[in-house]
Short mmCIF file of C-alpha atoms in Angstrom, two decimals:
data_model
loop_
_atom_site.label_atom_id
_atom_site.label_comp_id
_atom_site.label_asym_id
_atom_site.label_seq_id
_atom_site.Cartn_x
_atom_site.Cartn_y
_atom_site.Cartn_z
CA MET A 8 0.00 0.00 0.00
CA ARG A 9 2.82 2.36 0.86
CA ARG A 10 4.48 1.69 -2.52
CA CYS A 11 1.20 2.39 -4.30
CA LEU A 12 0.60 5.69 -2.52
CA SER A 13 4.18 6.80 -3.13
CA ARG A 14 3.48 6.90 -6.86
CA LEU A 15 1.03 9.78 -6.45
CA ARG A 16 2.12 13.34 -7.09
CA PRO A 17 0.82 16.44 -5.28
CA GLY A 18 -2.53 17.48 -6.74
CA ASP A 19 -3.42 14.04 -8.16
CA ARG A 20 -6.93 12.75 -7.43
CA ALA A 21 -7.49 9.14 -6.35
CA ASP A 22 -10.71 8.09 -8.09
CA ARG A 23 -11.17 4.74 -6.40
CA VAL A 24 -9.35 2.06 -4.47
CA HIS A 25 -9.53 -1.55 -5.66
CA LEU A 26 -8.78 -4.41 -3.25
CA ASP A 27 -7.85 -7.85 -4.55
CA VAL A 28 -8.36 -10.34 -1.73
CA CYS A 29 -7.37 -13.98 -2.24
CA PRO A 30 -6.60 -16.69 0.34
CA HIS A 31 -4.08 -18.29 -1.97
CA GLY A 32 -2.04 -15.15 -2.47
CA GLY A 33 -3.14 -14.98 -6.09
CA ARG A 34 -0.71 -17.77 -7.07
CA ARG A 35 -3.30 -20.10 -8.57
CA PRO A 36 -6.84 -19.81 -9.94
CA CYS A 37 -9.39 -20.37 -7.23
CA GLY A 38 -12.58 -18.52 -8.15
CA HIS A 39 -12.30 -16.07 -5.27
CA ARG A 40 -13.85 -12.79 -6.29
CA SER A 41 -12.06 -9.50 -6.07
CA GLY A 42 -13.49 -6.05 -6.29
CA PRO A 43 -13.69 -2.56 -4.87
CA GLY A 44 -14.79 -2.02 -1.35
CA PRO A 45 -13.64 -1.84 2.25
CA PHE A 46 -11.91 -4.70 4.08
CA HIS A 47 -13.93 -5.13 7.25
CA GLY A 48 -11.44 -7.22 9.25
CA ARG A 49 -13.93 -9.98 10.06
CA ASP A 50 -12.76 -13.39 11.24
CA LEU A 51 -11.73 -15.18 8.07
CA PRO A 52 -13.20 -18.61 7.26
CA ARG A 53 -11.27 -21.71 8.13
CA ARG A 54 -10.62 -24.12 5.30
CA ALA A 55 -11.23 -27.83 5.59
CA ALA A 56 -8.69 -30.42 4.45
CA ARG A 57 -8.74 -34.17 4.12
CA ASP A 58 -6.38 -36.45 5.92
CA GLY A 59 -5.22 -39.73 4.48
CA GLY A 60 -8.41 -41.52 5.55
CA GLY A 61 -10.67 -39.16 3.68
CA ARG A 62 -12.03 -37.51 6.83
CA ARG A 63 -12.24 -33.72 7.04
CA ARG A 64 -10.01 -32.02 9.51
CA ALA A 65 -9.83 -28.36 10.47
CA VAL A 66 -6.65 -26.50 9.78
CA GLY A 67 -5.58 -22.93 10.33
CA PRO A 68 -7.14 -20.01 8.52
CA HIS A 69 -6.13 -19.04 5.00
CA ARG A 70 -3.13 -16.82 4.53
CA TRP A 71 -4.87 -13.93 2.84
CA ARG A 72 -3.02 -11.57 0.57
CA VAL A 73 -4.45 -8.08 0.11
CA ARG A 74 -3.29 -6.16 -2.94
CA LEU A 75 -4.15 -2.48 -3.33
CA ARG A 76 -4.65 -0.96 -6.76
CA LEU A 77 -5.07 2.80 -6.81
CA HIS A 78 -6.67 4.38 -9.86
CA ALA A 79 -5.59 8.00 -10.15
CA ARG A 80 -5.79 10.78 -12.67
CA PRO A 81 -3.46 13.76 -12.91
CA SER A 82 -4.42 17.14 -11.59
CA CYS A 83 -5.08 20.11 -13.84
CA ALA A 84 -1.53 21.21 -13.16
CA ALA A 85 -0.74 22.78 -16.49
CA VAL A 86 -0.92 25.78 -14.19
CA PRO A 87 0.40 25.29 -10.62
CA VAL A 88 -2.31 25.74 -8.02
CA SER A 89 -0.22 28.42 -6.32
CA ASP A 90 -0.17 30.62 -9.46
CA THR A 91 -2.94 33.08 -10.22
CA LEU A 92 -4.59 33.29 -13.62
CA ARG A 93 -5.60 36.26 -15.72
CA LEU A 94 -8.79 35.22 -17.47
CA THR A 95 -11.23 36.86 -19.87
CA ILE A 96 -14.75 35.54 -19.31
CA ARG A 97 -16.40 34.55 -22.58
CA ARG A 98 -19.84 33.28 -21.57
CA LEU A 99 -21.99 31.97 -18.72
CA GLY A 100 -22.28 28.22 -18.20
CA ARG A 101 -25.22 26.04 -17.21
CA ASP A 102 -24.22 26.16 -13.55
CA GLY A 103 -24.13 29.96 -13.49
CA ASP A 104 -20.35 30.40 -13.48
CA GLY A 105 -18.43 32.44 -16.02
CA LEU A 106 -16.34 30.40 -18.47
CA ALA A 107 -12.90 31.24 -19.86
CA ARG A 108 -10.21 29.35 -21.82
CA ARG A 109 -6.61 29.10 -20.69
CA ALA A 110 -3.83 26.48 -20.89
CA GLY A 111 -6.02 24.03 -22.81
CA LEU A 112 -8.74 24.06 -20.15
CA VAL A 113 -12.15 25.68 -19.75
CA TRP A 114 -12.06 27.53 -16.44
CA SER A 115 -15.26 27.98 -14.44
CA VAL A 116 -15.20 31.12 -12.26
CA PRO A 117 -18.19 31.97 -10.01
CA GLY A 118 -19.28 35.58 -9.67
CA THR A 119 -18.17 36.71 -13.12
CA VAL A 120 -19.84 38.23 -16.19
CA PRO A 121 -19.05 37.82 -19.91
CA GLY A 122 -16.49 40.49 -20.77
CA ASP A 123 -14.90 40.57 -17.31
CA VAL A 124 -11.12 40.39 -17.10
CA VAL A 125 -10.37 38.77 -13.75
CA GLU A 126 -7.60 37.42 -11.59
CA ALA A 127 -8.45 33.95 -10.28
CA LEU A 128 -6.83 31.16 -8.29
CA PRO A 129 -7.04 27.56 -9.60
CA ALA A 130 -9.14 25.33 -7.37
CA GLY A 131 -8.64 21.96 -9.09
CA ARG A 132 -10.34 19.98 -11.80
CA ASP A 133 -14.11 19.71 -11.73
CA PRO A 134 -14.85 16.17 -10.48
CA GLY A 135 -18.10 16.02 -12.42
CA GLN A 136 -16.43 16.74 -15.77
CA ALA A 137 -13.11 14.97 -15.45
CA GLU A 138 -12.79 14.09 -19.12
CA SER A 139 -14.02 17.39 -20.57
CA GLY A 140 -11.03 19.51 -19.65
CA THR A 141 -12.96 21.69 -17.20
CA ALA A 142 -11.34 23.21 -14.12
CA ARG A 143 -12.57 25.52 -11.39
CA ALA A 144 -11.02 28.75 -10.20
CA ARG A 145 -11.84 31.13 -7.37
CA LEU A 146 -12.34 34.80 -8.18
CA LEU A 147 -9.75 37.01 -6.49
CA ARG A 148 -10.56 40.36 -8.08
CA VAL A 149 -12.05 41.92 -11.20
CA LEU A 150 -9.27 43.64 -13.15
CA ARG A 151 -11.54 45.16 -15.79
CA PRO A 152 -15.32 44.88 -15.28
CA SER A 153 -17.63 44.08 -18.15
CA ALA A 154 -20.16 46.62 -19.37
CA ASP A 155 -22.79 44.01 -18.44
CA ARG A 156 -21.79 43.90 -14.77
CA ILE A 157 -24.24 45.71 -12.49
CA ALA A 158 -24.34 46.50 -8.78
CA PRO A 159 -26.43 43.88 -6.90
CA ALA A 160 -29.71 45.31 -5.64
CA CYS A 161 -29.68 43.07 -2.56
CA PRO A 162 -27.52 44.03 0.45
CA ALA A 163 -27.00 40.33 1.27
CA ALA A 164 -25.70 39.41 -2.19
CA ASP A 165 -22.18 38.57 -1.00
CA GLU A 166 -23.35 36.18 1.73
CA CYS A 167 -26.69 34.77 0.64
CA GLY A 168 -26.76 31.80 -1.73
CA GLY A 169 -30.27 32.47 -3.00
CA CYS A 170 -29.52 34.58 -6.11
CA ASP A 171 -26.21 34.04 -7.90
CA TRP A 172 -26.78 36.38 -10.89
CA LEU A 173 -27.58 39.64 -9.14
CA HIS A 174 -24.38 41.10 -10.63
CA VAL A 175 -25.44 40.24 -14.22
CA ALA A 176 -27.55 42.61 -16.34
CA PRO A 177 -31.10 41.23 -16.85
CA ALA A 178 -30.82 41.10 -20.65
CA VAL A 179 -27.58 39.11 -20.39
CA ARG A 180 -29.22 36.66 -17.99
CA LEU A 181 -32.01 35.92 -20.46
CA ARG A 182 -29.60 35.50 -23.38
CA ALA A 183 -27.44 33.12 -21.37
CA LYS A 184 -30.42 31.04 -20.27
CA ALA A 185 -31.79 30.87 -23.80
CA ALA A 186 -28.39 29.72 -25.10
CA SER A 187 -28.21 27.05 -22.39
CA VAL A 188 -31.69 25.72 -23.23
CA ARG A 189 -30.79 25.50 -26.92
CA GLU A 190 -27.54 23.74 -26.04
CA ALA A 191 -29.35 21.24 -23.81
CA LEU A 192 -31.75 20.42 -26.65
CA GLY A 193 -28.96 20.15 -29.21
CA TRP A 194 -30.32 23.10 -31.18
CA SER A 195 -28.41 25.68 -33.17
CA GLU A 196 -27.76 29.12 -31.70
CA ASP A 197 -30.45 30.78 -33.83
CA ALA A 198 -33.20 28.17 -33.36
CA PRO A 199 -36.53 29.81 -32.41
CA LEU A 200 -37.23 29.75 -28.68
CA GLU A 201 -40.14 31.42 -26.91
CA VAL A 202 -38.94 33.49 -23.93
CA PHE A 203 -41.17 34.73 -21.10
CA ALA A 204 -39.52 37.30 -18.83
CA SER A 205 -40.40 37.88 -15.19
CA PRO A 206 -40.31 40.88 -12.88
CA THR A 207 -36.85 41.00 -11.33
CA GLU A 208 -38.14 41.82 -7.83
CA ARG A 209 -41.11 40.78 -5.68
CA PHE A 210 -41.85 37.76 -7.88
CA ARG A 211 -41.52 34.85 -5.44
CA ARG A 212 -44.49 33.72 -3.32
CA VAL A 213 -42.84 30.81 -1.53
CA ALA A 214 -39.58 30.46 0.38
CA ARG A 215 -37.68 27.70 2.14
CA LEU A 216 -35.57 29.17 4.93
CA ALA A 217 -32.87 27.63 7.07
CA VAL A 218 -32.97 28.08 10.84
CA GLY A 219 -29.76 27.80 12.82
CA ARG A 220 -27.62 29.43 15.44
CA ASP A 221 -24.47 31.54 15.34
CA ARG A 222 -22.55 33.50 17.96
CA ALA A 223 -25.27 36.17 18.05
CA GLY A 224 -28.06 33.65 18.66
CA PRO A 225 -30.77 32.08 16.48
CA VAL A 226 -30.49 32.98 12.79
CA LEU A 227 -32.99 32.78 9.92
CA GLY A 228 -32.09 33.01 6.23
CA TYR A 229 -30.79 31.20 3.16
CA ARG A 230 -27.70 29.06 3.13
CA HIS A 231 -24.54 30.31 1.46
CA ALA A 232 -24.08 29.01 -2.07
CA ARG A 233 -20.91 27.04 -1.30
CA ALA A 234 -20.99 26.63 2.48
CA HIS A 235 -23.22 25.31 5.24
CA ARG A 236 -23.44 28.61 7.07
CA ILE A 237 -26.65 30.60 7.04
CA ALA A 238 -26.79 34.20 5.83
CA ARG A 239 -28.72 36.22 8.44
CA LEU A 240 -31.54 37.99 6.59
CA HIS A 241 -34.01 40.68 7.61
CA GLY A 242 -35.66 40.88 4.20
CA CYS A 243 -35.46 39.55 0.64
CA PRO A 244 -36.15 41.62 -2.51
CA ALA A 245 -37.15 38.47 -4.42
CA LEU A 246 -40.06 37.72 -2.09
CA GLU A 247 -43.51 39.22 -2.50
CA PRO A 248 -44.27 41.93 0.09
CA GLU A 249 -46.24 39.66 2.43
CA PRO A 250 -43.67 36.86 2.87
CA ASP A 251 -40.92 39.49 2.97
CA ALA A 252 -42.66 41.21 5.89
CA ALA A 253 -43.07 37.82 7.56
CA LEU A 254 -39.35 37.10 7.12
CA ALA A 255 -38.42 40.42 8.72
CA ALA A 256 -40.75 39.81 11.67
CA LEU A 257 -39.52 36.26 12.27
CA ALA A 258 -35.87 37.29 12.02
CA ALA A 259 -36.55 39.77 14.83
CA ALA A 260 -38.09 37.09 17.07
CA PRO A 261 -35.12 35.13 18.48
CA ARG A 262 -37.20 33.52 21.22
CA ALA A 263 -39.63 32.01 18.70
CA LEU A 264 -36.73 30.82 16.55
CA GLY A 265 -35.19 29.25 19.64
CA VAL A 266 -38.39 27.28 20.24
CA TRP A 267 -38.25 26.11 16.61
CA LEU A 268 -34.65 24.98 17.00
CA ALA A 269 -35.46 23.15 20.22
CA ALA A 270 -38.22 21.25 18.40
CA ARG A 271 -35.72 20.21 15.69
CA ALA A 272 -38.33 21.03 13.07
CA GLY A 273 -35.84 21.61 10.25
CA GLU A 274 -36.22 24.26 7.57
CA LEU A 275 -39.14 26.71 7.53
CA TRP A 276 -41.60 27.00 4.63
CA LEU A 277 -43.37 30.31 3.90
CA LEU A 278 -46.19 30.64 1.37
CA SER A 279 -48.21 33.68 0.37
CA ASP A 280 -51.67 32.35 -0.56
CA GLU A 281 -54.27 33.76 -2.96
CA ALA A 282 -55.63 36.00 -0.18
CA ARG A 283 -52.08 37.22 0.66
CA GLY A 284 -51.97 35.48 4.00
CA VAL A 285 -48.65 33.86 4.93
CA HIS A 286 -48.63 30.18 5.85
CA LEU A 287 -45.83 28.66 7.92
CA ALA A 288 -44.87 24.99 7.99
CA PRO A 289 -41.84 22.74 8.38
CA ALA A 290 -40.21 22.23 4.98
CA SER A 291 -38.30 19.00 5.54
CA GLY A 292 -38.30 16.29 8.22
CA GLY A 293 -40.60 18.28 10.48
CA ALA A 294 -43.41 18.23 7.89
CA GLY A 295 -44.24 14.60 8.62
CA ARG A 296 -44.09 15.22 12.36
CA ALA A 297 -46.45 18.18 12.00
CA ALA A 298 -48.89 16.06 10.00
CA ARG A 299 -48.82 13.44 12.77
CA GLY A 300 -49.62 16.07 15.39
CA ASP A 301 -46.20 16.31 17.03
CA ARG A 302 -46.69 18.62 20.02
CA ALA A 303 -43.20 20.14 19.91
CA VAL A 304 -43.55 21.11 16.24
CA ALA A 305 -47.08 22.42 16.81
CA ALA A 306 -45.87 24.58 19.71
CA ALA A 307 -42.98 25.90 17.60
CA LEU A 308 -45.38 26.84 14.79
CA GLU A 309 -47.68 28.66 17.20
CA SER A 310 -44.70 30.57 18.58
CA LEU A 311 -43.71 31.70 15.08
CA ARG A 312 -47.28 32.60 14.08
CA ALA A 313 -47.54 34.81 17.14
CA ALA A 314 -44.58 36.81 15.81
CA LEU A 315 -46.23 37.53 12.43
CA PRO A 316 -47.46 41.07 11.75
CA ARG A 317 -51.18 41.65 12.11
CA GLY A 318 -53.10 40.67 9.01
CA LEU A 319 -50.59 38.12 7.70
CA ASP A 320 -51.68 35.13 9.79
CA PRO A 321 -54.18 33.21 7.60
CA GLY A 322 -55.84 31.62 10.62
CA PRO A 323 -57.30 28.12 10.41
CA ARG A 324 -57.57 27.93 6.62
CA GLY A 325 -55.08 25.63 4.93
CA PRO A 326 -52.47 26.76 2.38
CA SER A 327 -53.76 27.36 -1.13
CA ILE A 328 -52.84 29.21 -4.34
CA GLU A 329 -54.61 30.63 -7.37
CA ALA A 330 -55.72 28.04 -9.91
CA ALA A 331 -54.56 28.23 -13.52
CA ASP A 332 -58.08 27.40 -14.75
CA GLY A 333 -59.64 30.39 -12.99
CA GLY A 334 -61.65 28.11 -10.70
CA PRO A 335 -61.53 27.66 -6.92
CA ALA A 336 -58.17 28.07 -5.22
CA LEU A 337 -55.91 25.03 -5.26
CA ARG A 338 -55.24 23.45 -1.91
CA VAL A 339 -51.58 22.50 -1.47
CA PRO A 340 -49.99 20.40 1.30
CA ALA A 341 -48.16 22.39 3.96
CA GLY A 342 -44.45 22.34 3.17
CA GLY A 343 -45.08 20.89 -0.29
CA PHE A 344 -44.07 21.95 -3.79
CA VAL A 345 -45.55 25.14 -5.24
CA GLN A 346 -44.62 26.96 -8.45
CA ALA A 347 -42.76 29.92 -6.99
CA ASN A 348 -43.42 32.59 -9.63
CA ARG A 349 -47.03 33.79 -9.36
CA ALA A 350 -46.86 35.84 -12.58
CA LEU A 351 -45.54 33.08 -14.87
CA ALA A 352 -47.32 30.03 -13.42
CA PRO A 353 -50.43 30.61 -15.63
CA GLU A 354 -48.20 30.77 -18.74
CA LEU A 355 -46.81 27.35 -17.87
CA ALA A 356 -50.31 25.88 -17.69
CA ARG A 357 -51.32 27.59 -20.94
CA LEU A 358 -48.34 26.14 -22.82
CA ALA A 359 -48.97 22.65 -21.45
CA CYS A 360 -52.57 22.76 -22.68
CA ALA A 361 -51.77 24.30 -26.07
CA TRP A 362 -48.91 21.92 -26.85
CA SER A 363 -50.93 18.88 -25.81
CA GLY A 364 -52.92 19.38 -28.99
CA GLY A 365 -55.75 21.70 -27.98
CA SER A 366 -58.41 19.08 -27.14
CA PRO A 367 -56.76 15.66 -26.76
CA ALA A 368 -58.87 12.58 -26.14
CA ARG A 369 -56.67 11.32 -23.31
CA VAL A 370 -53.74 12.79 -21.38
CA LEU A 371 -51.34 10.96 -19.09
CA GLU A 372 -49.88 13.46 -16.64
CA LEU A 373 -46.78 12.39 -14.72
CA TYR A 374 -45.64 14.15 -11.52
CA ALA A 375 -48.99 15.92 -11.19
CA GLY A 376 -48.35 17.41 -7.74
CA SER A 377 -51.37 19.18 -6.27
CA GLY A 378 -52.88 19.81 -9.70
CA HIS A 379 -51.52 23.09 -11.06
CA LEU A 380 -51.42 21.65 -14.58
CA THR A 381 -54.09 19.00 -13.99
CA VAL A 382 -57.01 21.39 -13.48
CA ALA A 383 -56.04 23.24 -16.68
CA LEU A 384 -55.68 20.00 -18.66
CA ALA A 385 -59.05 18.83 -17.33
CA ARG A 386 -60.72 21.72 -19.17
CA VAL A 387 -59.36 20.72 -22.60
CA ALA A 388 -58.96 16.92 -22.47
CA ALA A 389 -61.71 14.31 -22.61
CA ALA A 390 -59.92 12.14 -20.04
CA VAL A 391 -56.88 12.65 -17.81
CA VAL A 392 -54.89 10.20 -15.71
CA ALA A 393 -52.83 12.17 -13.16
CA VAL A 394 -49.98 10.31 -11.44
CA GLU A 395 -48.31 11.60 -8.25
CA SER A 396 -46.13 9.61 -5.84
CA ASP A 397 -46.46 11.90 -2.80
CA ALA A 398 -49.52 10.88 -0.78
CA ALA A 399 -50.20 14.36 0.64
CA ALA A 400 -50.00 15.99 -2.80
CA ALA A 401 -52.18 13.28 -4.35
CA ALA A 402 -54.81 13.81 -1.63
CA ALA A 403 -54.79 17.57 -2.27
CA LEU A 404 -55.08 16.90 -6.02
CA ALA A 405 -58.11 14.66 -5.51
CA GLU A 406 -59.77 17.31 -3.33
CA ASN A 407 -59.11 20.04 -5.91
CA LEU A 408 -60.69 17.92 -8.64
CA ASP A 409 -63.71 17.04 -6.48
CA ARG A 410 -64.38 20.74 -5.88
CA ARG A 411 -64.58 21.16 -9.66
CA GLY A 412 -66.64 18.05 -10.34
CA ALA A 413 -63.94 16.75 -12.70
CA ARG A 414 -65.13 13.13 -12.83
CA HIS A 415 -63.19 12.46 -16.03
CA VAL A 416 -59.86 12.79 -14.21
CA ARG A 417 -58.43 9.77 -12.42
CA VAL A 418 -55.79 10.29 -9.72
CA VAL A 419 -53.17 7.58 -9.24
CA CYS A 420 -50.85 7.72 -6.23
CA GLY A 421 -47.88 5.80 -7.59
CA ASP A 422 -44.51 5.81 -9.30
CA ALA A 423 -44.31 7.86 -12.49
CA ALA A 424 -41.67 5.60 -14.06
CA ARG A 425 -44.05 2.64 -13.78
CA ALA A 426 -46.99 4.66 -15.01
CA ALA A 427 -44.96 5.67 -18.08
CA ALA A 428 -45.12 2.05 -19.21
CA GLU A 429 -48.90 2.48 -19.58
CA ALA A 430 -48.72 5.46 -21.93
CA GLU A 431 -50.93 4.95 -24.97
CA ALA A 432 -49.48 4.84 -28.46
CA GLY A 433 -50.68 7.95 -30.24
CA GLY A 434 -51.70 9.59 -26.97
CA VAL A 435 -50.43 12.65 -25.11
CA VAL A 436 -48.08 12.72 -22.12
CA VAL A 437 -47.45 15.80 -19.95
CA ALA A 438 -44.64 15.50 -17.40
CA ASP A 439 -43.36 17.97 -14.81
CA PRO A 440 -40.66 15.95 -13.01
CA PRO A 441 -38.49 17.16 -10.12
CA ARG A 442 -34.96 18.41 -10.61
CA ALA A 443 -33.62 14.94 -11.45
CA GLY A 444 -35.74 14.81 -14.60
CA LEU A 445 -37.50 11.83 -16.17
CA GLY A 446 -34.61 9.42 -15.72
CA ARG A 447 -35.43 5.92 -16.93
CA ALA A 448 -39.01 6.99 -17.66
CA ALA A 449 -37.76 8.84 -20.76
CA ALA A 450 -36.75 5.66 -22.58
CA THR A 451 -39.94 3.96 -21.40
CA LEU A 452 -42.08 6.75 -22.83
CA ALA A 453 -40.23 6.70 -26.14
CA ALA A 454 -40.85 2.96 -26.44
CA ARG A 455 -44.61 3.47 -25.92
CA ARG A 456 -44.73 5.89 -28.91
CA PRO A 457 -47.12 8.64 -27.74
CA ALA A 458 -47.90 11.28 -30.35
CA ARG A 459 -46.83 14.16 -28.09
CA ILE A 460 -44.66 14.50 -25.00
CA VAL A 461 -44.80 17.87 -23.24
CA LEU A 462 -41.86 18.02 -20.83
CA VAL A 463 -41.41 20.67 -18.13
CA SER A 464 -37.81 20.89 -16.90
CA CYS A 465 -36.30 22.90 -14.05
CA ASP A 466 -32.71 21.68 -14.47
CA LEU A 467 -30.62 22.05 -17.62
CA ARG A 468 -28.54 18.92 -17.10
CA ALA A 469 -31.69 16.87 -16.58
CA LEU A 470 -33.22 18.44 -19.70
CA ALA A 471 -30.13 17.48 -21.72
CA ARG A 472 -30.27 13.88 -20.45
CA ASP A 473 -34.00 13.54 -21.08
CA ALA A 474 -33.77 15.12 -24.53
CA ARG A 475 -30.93 12.75 -25.46
CA ALA A 476 -32.91 9.71 -24.26
CA LEU A 477 -36.00 10.78 -26.19
CA ARG A 478 -33.90 11.57 -29.26
CA ASP A 479 -32.35 8.10 -29.09
CA GLY A 480 -35.89 6.74 -28.89
CA GLY A 481 -36.89 8.41 -32.15
CA TYR A 482 -38.28 11.75 -30.96
CA VAL A 483 -37.40 15.31 -31.90
CA ALA A 484 -37.90 18.56 -29.99
CA ARG A 485 -40.36 20.57 -32.11
CA ARG A 486 -40.94 23.59 -29.87
CA ALA A 487 -39.51 24.96 -26.66
CA ALA A 488 -40.11 27.87 -24.32
CA LEU A 489 -38.06 29.43 -21.55
CA LEU A 490 -40.00 30.77 -18.58
CA ASP A 491 -37.76 32.90 -16.38
CA PHE A 492 -39.22 31.75 -13.07
CA PHE A 493 -36.04 32.67 -11.17
CA PRO A 494 -34.73 35.84 -12.86
CA ALA A 495 -31.79 36.67 -10.57
CA THR A 496 -30.40 33.13 -10.71
CA HIS A 497 -29.02 30.72 -13.31
CA HIS A 498 -31.99 28.38 -12.80
CA VAL A 499 -34.51 27.96 -15.61
CA GLU A 500 -37.96 26.57 -16.24
CA ALA A 501 -38.26 25.17 -19.76
CA VAL A 502 -41.18 23.57 -21.60
CA THR A 503 -40.43 21.36 -24.61
CA LEU A 504 -42.72 19.61 -27.07
CA PHE A 505 -41.36 16.28 -28.36
CA GLU A 506 -42.91 14.47 -31.32
CA PRO A 507 -41.89 11.37 -33.29
CA ALA A 508 -39.21 12.17 -35.85
#
């Protein structure tokens, strides 16, 4: 092992360790398996041997030989990690970082803008793109700022990890996102793409806030982009006025935050409903405890509600949002998923209905959630099967449909990947998966040969994977739209229509 490790050079990355374990020292074939993994140091089996009379006798344990094979790749040391780089940023990448070329590598530098000339410090090769020649660098200073660099409007921009493009001009943000969507779909740079812009402030109706403690006491805010620490916030320009006022009031209530921390309720979920009341709920592990009536979580919620400004507490009514079909408000589970951008959410539903063919006979909707798209599809389709794996969301979806008398919609609480295998040939599929994308369901859908697949994507890498899988299955992206749900960030919401080639 020592000899193996001595072959490494400073900066090299050890990808994996491979252990060959054989009781015969590897001197003769024996069928013993070898493979990667830890050596647990258990008592080794004793081998049986035969004496001259054919009887079995126990002998000592095997003499095991352990051989270590270390698979390593060289570091990006065309430039020593101690040397700084002078880089000219050419464009913005999918992950939001500025990209520049130097020494045969594409350098990814956070906090930069196309046209910036910067001094940066190499931070090592990107582990997710080892073979693509991509390396990361840390911004030290901007030597010559780009004309497209602007002053962030948020005072917490340097600490908060919520919005990573506050320093980028709005027009440049949209161009970069449009280019990234085209790249993910394999389109040319001038391919037509519908773009829907958003207000740059006061656009977000829901927030997920971290609650922790620092030297000054309980703290409420968003986590830093590349650290576990929490940025202490007293307001957020991205939030609508009501949840922003709630954030400021809760941040000034350390005793209530202390009760929340003592209950170990996790992150805090804020939602501004259709009547502009602000709902509070645990966003992670505490959500299940709250649903089961956990007294500690219930007491923590009451303590936080008491700190809300007058008029913001919605009282006993459950959380709900405006419906895309113009009908009764949609009930949503406390702490559950909600489309964050109130202004653009109706556009998403309109595109899903229009690109499903206008008035399809049957629609299979995957990842239906609480029914934001379902209630709109129910108005144009003769029959809808809505599939959702989360039990609370599926229950809310069923209630929302019952309030509308939508008897032609069937709700299935189950796995979307399995439901994809039941897609009808020549039918219509609408899917709004989580950040991971369709995954294996993409190939399953392509094999079922629906006439249209309307895919909503909130992650560019997932969109690229899903588009590639559908393309390999004989589909082509006919139309696409970019909805700028998160204008001050690199995140996108894209809708794509796939049809058989």
